[in-house]
Amino acid sequence: MKTKTIFSCQNCGYQSPKWLGRCPDCSNWNSFAEEAYTESKQAARPAYAALSDFSLKPEPVLLKEIEKKDDLRHKTQIGELDRVLGGGIVKGAVVLLGGDPGIGKSTISLQLSNQLSQTGLKILYVSAEESVQQTLMRAERLGILDSERIYVVNQTDLSAIIEYIKKIKPDVMIIDSIQVIFSPDISSSPGSVSQVRECSNILTRIAKSADISMFIIGHVTKEGALAGPRILEHIVDTVLYFEGERYSSYRILRAVKNRFGSTNEIGVFHMGSGGLEEVKNPSEFFLSERPQDAPGSVITSVLEGTRPMLLEVQALVARSSFGYATRRSEGFDYNRLNLLVAVLEKRLGLHLENEDIFINIAGGVTVKDPSCDLAVALAIVSSFKEKIVKKDIVIIGEVGLASEIRSVIQLSLRLNEAQKLGFKQCIIPKNNLDKKDSYALELTGARNIQEAMEYVF
Ligand code: TYD
Ligand code: MG
């Protein structure tokens, strides 16, 4: 048995016999770490040996003879989570749940275990980071002590975990977290790319062959990527990210990849004293702290997946004290902000060159929907000119380079949401204006930013 070392990129898993300053694959700097690996064919491979009981070699069958199964999904009974998963967790599917430490990954996993166990499923919760006592404390806090059918174990050795799977035969499994699980077949340390890749591969094979739905928890580095397991994203079926500020109580669950559903859906949660609670009406939630009659505050209606959401866009335009204007954006694309500022300067003749501009989407949401452009542009103008946008107006529209307002999709969904929350007026793209529709809202079509400004101010 020969032990060699190899250098692997801790971001993407690229391997090289010598150390490299920059990864040729993912272009990350200083991401290589030395890992030991054993080159041996005969050596005992406990994790692989333990695998032998799972039928890994299914025979090919004729397409027309494949048995049709109807109940392919387990409903987690947590509406927001089911939505993001595309209607529940698919049997045999592997879901990666990523997010910063402390954001609530363990909490939601335990809540989900409880919900699923009540539908009669058997759960194996591998609490690899925390002792069973700590898990018990969390369960107490969540008020789910009487849950039956939830098995908890504090174990990091993959071959032992496989033995538990054989014994308990769970329907659903939680691995909390993949970064501390190690396969004894590999000599590199837990959390290294080789370990994470190997363990996830084995776990995925077990999930598929034994029809176990599996949630694998992974931590995220400060750069926003999963620590090491970017490779993991390719192995699993679904990747969910938990977002939100650590010191705020909002939590947003977003699907980045989903083989069994859409990746546009988001789930909104609120971290309370009894765990994560679903936020059924996010718009109300996001608007709850809106300042009254403040310049720079504008409401827009964006679409996240199939769900419309009202958000508050805040802009602050202030004279720069350094002669070098800064632009900052939270929740809205920075390049898009610069583009809008350029449009406002060039087409509307606003002198923003010496102004610092800050944009914030209240509530810590990140918007990708371009229909929010007009609201951002008007928020900037509102703050710059110190003019208030009336509080019952909703602004919707994408802005083009000639300051024209382009039409948006699914207008009726957005308008219904605005109507539901008691808004009275809505500025929309002229092209979207359809005389046939009737809303309790007063609709105004605008062709460009100038027109929209006339109506608003
Ligand atoms: P946790 O699920 O342990 O985070 P992760 O597994 O992602 O690291 O969440 C821990 C945080 O959540 C911690 O700061 C305490 C807080 N929390 C509550 O506010 N209410 C609760 O009911 C629970 C269980 C945790
Ligand atoms: Mg945890």
XYZ file of C-alpha atoms and ligand atoms in Angstrom:
483
model
C 0.000 0.000 0.000
C 1.445 3.299 -1.114
C 0.435 6.642 0.300
C 0.842 9.637 -1.953
C -0.235 13.203 -1.679
C -2.150 15.229 -4.170
C -3.223 18.843 -4.244
C -6.895 19.531 -4.711
C -8.764 22.759 -5.198
C -10.990 23.188 -2.147
C -13.523 25.021 -4.230
C -14.169 22.815 -7.231
C -12.212 19.625 -6.616
C -9.666 20.013 -9.429
C -6.614 17.879 -8.663
C -2.985 18.448 -9.484
C 0.259 16.663 -8.527
C 1.812 19.974 -7.500
C 0.619 23.075 -5.714
C -0.923 25.757 -7.897
C -1.583 29.370 -6.991
C -4.647 29.591 -9.129
C -7.036 26.836 -10.063
C -7.081 26.348 -13.846
C -10.641 25.054 -13.608
C -12.579 27.512 -11.445
C -9.986 30.350 -11.425
C -9.999 30.636 -7.633
C -6.776 31.900 -6.092
C -4.964 30.071 -3.329
C -7.510 27.293 -3.078
C -5.187 24.278 -3.250
C -4.622 22.074 -0.226
C -2.475 18.991 0.078
C -4.407 15.789 0.640
C -3.111 12.304 1.215
C -4.560 9.475 -0.754
C -3.902 5.786 -0.756
C -3.216 4.067 -3.995
C -4.232 0.512 -3.481
C -6.542 -1.937 -5.119
C -6.563 -4.601 -2.413
C -6.797 -2.430 0.655
C -9.886 -2.875 2.761
C -12.525 -0.318 1.835
C -15.032 -0.531 4.681
C -17.522 1.969 3.240
C -17.562 0.222 -0.096
C -17.748 -3.174 1.555
C -20.738 -2.005 3.548
C -22.384 -0.898 0.338
C -22.553 -4.423 -1.040
C -26.012 -5.070 0.382
C -27.603 -2.415 -1.742
C -28.657 -3.532 -5.180
C -26.483 -1.347 -7.296
C -26.906 -3.224 -10.515
C -30.502 -2.937 -11.665
C -31.290 -4.885 -14.794
C -32.388 -2.934 -17.872
C -36.132 -3.058 -18.435
C -38.302 -2.204 -21.390
C -39.661 1.297 -21.208
C -43.246 0.101 -21.632
C -42.828 -2.369 -18.793
C -41.708 0.155 -16.201
C -44.122 0.133 -13.320
C -45.890 3.446 -12.897
C -45.784 4.812 -9.380
C -48.149 7.569 -8.380
C -47.058 8.679 -4.946
C -43.534 9.658 -5.856
C -43.286 12.431 -3.304
C -43.448 12.738 0.449
C -45.181 15.962 1.452
C -43.149 17.611 4.196
C -46.306 19.388 5.443
C -44.264 22.583 5.605
C -45.907 24.522 2.798
C -43.022 26.844 2.033
C -40.557 23.970 1.868
C -42.845 21.850 -0.296
C -43.176 24.750 -2.687
C -39.424 25.136 -3.086
C -38.995 21.389 -3.536
C -41.645 21.421 -6.262
C -44.420 19.738 -4.271
C -42.640 17.655 -1.654
C -39.512 15.565 -1.478
C -39.190 12.922 -4.184
C -38.514 9.400 -2.948
C -34.893 8.500 -3.426
C -33.936 12.103 -4.151
C -30.925 13.764 -2.577
C -31.284 17.379 -1.504
C -28.335 19.543 -0.552
C -29.274 22.164 2.020
C -26.678 24.917 2.149
C -26.354 28.095 4.173
C -24.278 30.032 6.674
C -23.717 28.543 10.111
C -26.532 29.510 12.467
C -29.059 30.256 9.769
C -31.378 27.407 10.732
C -30.415 24.342 8.709
C -30.489 21.980 11.689
C -33.684 23.579 12.930
C -35.600 23.109 9.715
C -34.236 19.581 9.340
C -35.562 18.622 12.740
C -38.926 20.256 12.081
C -39.152 18.480 8.764
C -38.252 15.171 10.418
C -41.064 15.699 12.872
C -43.609 16.493 10.158
C -42.583 13.535 8.040
C -42.559 11.141 10.978
C -46.159 12.086 11.694
C -47.147 10.851 8.273
C -45.765 7.445 9.273
C -42.277 7.670 7.800
C -39.161 6.487 9.559
C -36.409 9.079 9.884
C -32.711 8.660 10.551
C -31.152 11.915 11.732
C -27.371 11.721 11.594
C -26.389 14.542 13.900
C -22.694 14.430 13.157
C -21.861 17.867 14.517
C -23.871 17.798 17.697
C -24.394 15.222 20.392
C -27.767 13.551 20.761
C -28.243 15.630 23.934
C -27.921 18.822 21.939
C -30.389 17.532 19.400
C -32.734 16.688 22.250
C -32.452 20.252 23.539
C -33.372 21.615 20.144
C -36.298 19.211 19.892
C -37.491 20.395 23.289
C -37.353 23.974 22.131
C -39.334 23.062 19.036
C -41.847 21.186 21.115
C -41.504 17.919 19.219
C -40.484 15.550 21.960
C -43.307 13.083 21.443
C -42.251 12.352 17.886
C -42.052 8.679 17.200
C -40.035 7.100 14.424
C -37.157 9.601 14.566
C -33.805 7.940 15.215
C -30.926 10.218 16.150
C -27.287 9.250 16.117
C -24.069 11.153 16.597
C -21.743 9.504 14.116
C -19.207 10.747 11.596
C -17.908 7.472 10.201
C -19.606 6.678 6.921
C -19.219 2.904 7.178
C -20.990 2.971 10.551
C -23.740 5.149 9.111
C -24.281 2.623 6.347
C -24.710 -0.087 8.972
C -27.410 1.988 10.692
C -29.196 2.451 7.386
C -29.275 -1.321 6.917
C -30.591 -1.848 10.421
C -33.150 0.939 10.637
C -34.205 1.086 6.967
C -35.295 4.730 7.109
C -37.561 6.402 4.554
C -35.899 9.757 5.033
C -32.383 10.619 6.158
C -30.726 13.809 7.314
C -26.953 14.193 7.210
C -25.999 17.128 9.430
C -23.490 18.029 8.054
C -21.513 16.501 5.202
C -18.370 18.428 6.157
C -17.710 16.306 9.208
C -18.565 12.916 7.704
C -15.582 10.847 6.674
C -15.086 7.654 4.783
C -12.361 5.482 6.341
C -11.336 4.479 2.808
C -9.746 7.842 2.227
C -6.945 9.189 4.307
C -7.580 12.896 3.798
C -9.284 14.813 6.558
C -13.063 15.289 6.883
C -14.290 18.351 5.037
C -11.672 18.048 2.307
C -12.869 17.870 -1.245
C -12.007 14.192 -1.644
C -13.898 13.219 1.497
C -16.943 15.282 0.696
C -17.079 13.951 -2.838
C -16.579 10.336 -1.847
C -19.102 10.416 1.003
C -21.750 12.183 -1.034
C -21.291 9.773 -3.903
C -21.773 6.769 -1.657
C -24.742 8.317 0.135
C -26.361 9.218 -3.173
C -25.977 5.657 -4.431
C -27.630 4.358 -1.285
C -30.460 6.879 -1.551
C -31.159 5.832 -5.129
C -30.973 2.110 -4.615
C -32.859 1.972 -1.296
C -35.374 4.714 -2.200
C -34.385 6.882 0.736
C -35.030 10.601 0.485
C -31.938 12.302 1.779
C -31.167 15.801 3.001
C -27.466 16.591 3.078
C -26.550 19.726 4.984
C -23.499 21.741 3.937
C -22.001 24.972 5.242
C -21.281 27.905 3.056
C -18.051 29.897 3.027
C -18.012 33.665 3.254
C -17.636 33.947 -0.509
C -21.083 32.427 -0.836
C -20.018 29.108 -2.308
C -20.452 25.863 -0.449
C -17.196 25.142 1.331
C -15.551 22.556 -0.838
C -18.650 20.807 -2.042
C -19.287 22.807 -5.174
C -18.725 19.411 -6.721
C -21.612 18.286 -4.551
C -24.000 20.398 -6.567
C -23.436 18.090 -9.513
C -23.980 14.936 -7.522
C -27.281 15.761 -5.835
C -30.722 16.229 -7.401
C -31.710 19.434 -5.691
C -29.704 22.275 -4.173
C -31.434 24.559 -1.697
C -29.836 27.605 -0.115
C -30.918 29.264 3.070
C -30.395 33.010 2.818
C -30.919 35.873 5.195
C -29.057 38.072 7.568
C -27.893 36.357 10.668
C -29.255 39.054 12.946
C -32.597 39.432 11.274
C -35.381 36.925 11.675
C -36.199 36.484 7.989
C -35.023 33.360 6.254
C -35.398 32.735 2.561
C -35.065 29.308 1.071
C -34.124 29.282 -2.579
C -33.694 26.404 -5.018
C -30.546 26.760 -7.098
C -30.935 23.460 -8.855
C -33.912 21.147 -8.933
C -34.273 18.056 -11.070
C -37.860 17.674 -9.921
C -39.221 21.184 -10.024
C -38.692 24.810 -10.839
C -35.711 26.754 -9.531
C -37.580 30.026 -9.334
C -39.602 29.338 -6.236
C -38.630 30.744 -2.882
C -39.871 29.914 0.577
C -40.056 32.564 3.273
C -39.623 31.766 6.947
C -39.409 33.640 10.186
C -37.151 32.380 12.969
C -39.119 32.554 16.176
C -38.722 31.178 19.656
C -40.311 27.901 18.593
C -38.269 27.362 15.448
C -38.920 28.394 11.878
C -42.423 29.524 11.060
C -43.760 29.803 7.561
C -44.546 33.263 6.293
C -47.685 32.738 4.283
C -47.959 36.310 3.092
C -44.444 37.607 2.487
C -45.575 40.929 0.998
C -47.237 41.988 4.219
C -44.156 40.909 6.085
C -41.711 42.800 3.890
C -43.745 45.986 3.961
C -44.424 45.940 7.691
C -41.567 48.268 8.587
C -41.985 50.712 5.749
C -41.298 54.322 6.752
C -44.191 56.740 6.280
C -43.784 59.442 3.640
C -40.049 59.133 3.261
C -38.361 60.188 0.017
C -36.570 57.319 -1.694
C -39.042 54.625 -0.670
C -40.955 52.957 -3.527
C -43.052 49.792 -3.662
C -42.786 47.329 -6.495
C -44.337 43.967 -7.261
C -41.877 41.300 -8.367
C -42.428 37.730 -9.342
C -40.412 34.999 -7.650
C -41.292 31.786 -9.445
C -45.048 31.651 -9.546
C -45.540 33.930 -6.591
C -45.865 37.703 -6.722
C -44.302 39.637 -3.883
C -44.487 43.284 -2.954
C -41.164 44.751 -1.931
C -39.933 48.090 -0.784
C -37.049 49.606 -2.731
C -35.095 52.191 -0.767
C -32.701 54.675 -2.282
C -30.500 57.201 -0.591
C -28.807 59.813 -2.726
C -26.362 61.977 -0.831
C -23.730 64.490 -1.879
C -20.360 62.760 -1.990
C -17.793 64.256 0.309
C -14.756 62.873 -1.489
C -15.393 63.993 -5.035
C -15.520 60.332 -5.912
C -19.092 59.082 -5.824
C -19.762 55.613 -4.472
C -22.575 53.304 -5.421
C -23.758 50.505 -3.187
C -26.498 48.015 -3.686
C -28.060 45.438 -1.388
C -30.417 42.984 -3.009
C -30.311 44.596 -6.436
C -27.738 43.930 -9.151
C -24.868 46.437 -8.911
C -24.247 46.646 -12.662
C -27.926 47.166 -13.266
C -27.835 50.045 -10.773
C -24.972 51.690 -12.644
C -26.866 51.296 -15.881
C -29.985 52.931 -14.438
C -27.913 55.798 -13.054
C -26.378 56.320 -16.498
C -29.847 56.377 -18.071
C -31.033 58.936 -15.518
C -28.001 61.130 -16.184
C -28.013 60.918 -19.957
C -31.728 60.786 -20.795
C -33.184 62.840 -17.986
C -30.262 65.154 -17.470
C -30.006 64.502 -13.725
C -26.663 65.446 -12.212
C -25.826 62.365 -10.237
C -22.099 62.341 -10.920
C -21.174 63.774 -7.526
C -23.802 61.871 -5.575
C -23.314 58.749 -3.519
C -26.147 56.334 -4.292
C -27.253 53.520 -2.010
C -29.968 51.032 -2.901
C -31.505 48.583 -0.499
C -34.288 46.078 -0.958
C -35.925 45.972 2.468
C -36.078 42.619 4.221
C -32.837 41.211 2.839
C -34.364 39.811 -0.344
C -32.336 39.626 -3.533
C -34.368 40.485 -6.609
C -33.545 39.089 -10.005
C -36.773 40.163 -11.718
C -36.007 43.109 -14.084
C -39.507 44.494 -13.502
C -38.062 46.182 -10.441
C -35.946 48.621 -12.588
C -38.488 51.394 -12.748
C -39.017 51.311 -8.995
C -35.265 51.617 -8.429
C -34.998 54.492 -10.920
C -37.898 56.343 -9.315
C -36.556 55.714 -5.825
C -33.287 57.357 -6.871
C -35.120 60.341 -8.360
C -37.336 60.548 -5.278
C -34.389 60.693 -2.911
C -32.382 63.023 -5.164
C -35.225 65.506 -5.524
C -36.497 64.981 -1.979
C -39.952 64.265 -3.339
C -42.192 61.649 -1.836
C -43.797 58.862 -3.844
C -47.325 58.458 -2.465
C -47.504 55.441 -0.234
C -50.347 53.670 -2.051
C -48.660 53.504 -5.480
C -47.004 50.368 -6.835
C -44.429 50.774 -9.603
C -43.765 48.013 -12.131
C -41.606 48.040 -15.256
C -38.292 47.118 -16.839
C -36.170 50.034 -18.035
C -34.296 50.020 -21.354
C -31.241 52.030 -22.368
C -33.326 54.737 -24.043
C -35.236 55.177 -20.750
C -38.200 53.363 -22.306
C -40.320 51.123 -20.097
C -40.581 47.573 -21.318
C -43.454 45.244 -20.654
C -43.330 42.632 -17.905
C -44.728 39.113 -17.724
C -47.635 37.962 -15.573
C -48.940 41.429 -14.843
C -52.271 40.208 -13.504
C -50.613 38.191 -10.735
C -48.640 41.228 -9.650
C -51.667 43.506 -9.736
C -53.804 41.089 -7.750
C -51.189 41.013 -5.034
C -51.067 44.814 -4.915
C -54.851 44.957 -4.790
C -54.954 42.420 -1.984
C -52.685 44.601 0.125
C -54.808 47.681 -0.335
C -52.797 49.657 -2.868
C -54.805 52.178 -4.888
C -52.714 53.015 -7.917
C -50.207 51.305 -10.131
C -47.773 52.574 -12.742
C -47.221 49.889 -15.369
C -45.576 49.681 -18.801
C -47.808 51.218 -21.482
C -47.547 48.034 -23.554
C -49.007 46.030 -20.697
C -52.082 48.220 -20.460
C -55.130 46.278 -21.542
C -58.501 48.031 -21.480
C -60.340 44.747 -20.987
C -58.980 43.986 -17.534
C -60.715 45.494 -14.589
C -59.042 46.027 -11.251
C -59.947 48.019 -8.220
C -56.566 49.649 -8.802
C -56.179 52.716 -10.920
C -53.767 51.730 -13.695
C -51.507 54.179 -15.464
C -49.432 53.150 -18.460
C -46.070 54.867 -18.897
C -43.890 54.727 -22.011
C -40.703 55.998 -20.406
C -39.244 57.170 -17.103
C -40.192 60.791 -17.815
C -43.860 59.852 -18.176
C -43.780 57.732 -15.046
C -42.242 60.677 -13.155
C -45.021 62.985 -14.267
C -47.619 60.679 -12.777
C -45.748 59.923 -9.598
C -44.444 63.306 -8.493
P -29.371 26.108 13.600
O -30.511 25.351 13.035
O -28.567 25.438 14.662
O -28.409 26.614 12.453
P -27.445 25.790 11.483
O -27.734 24.355 11.641
O -27.792 26.341 10.115
O -26.050 26.155 11.862
O -29.975 27.487 14.113
C -29.396 28.114 15.123
C -29.939 29.497 15.341
O -31.351 29.561 15.377
C -29.460 29.944 16.689
O -28.899 31.235 16.543
C -30.664 29.928 17.553
C -31.786 30.129 16.603
N -33.055 29.477 17.006
C -34.156 30.251 17.310
O -34.118 31.484 17.234
N -35.329 29.629 17.656
C -35.425 28.263 17.739
O -36.505 27.745 18.050
C -34.280 27.486 17.421
C -34.319 25.986 17.507
C -33.116 28.125 17.070
Mg -26.435 22.887 12.458
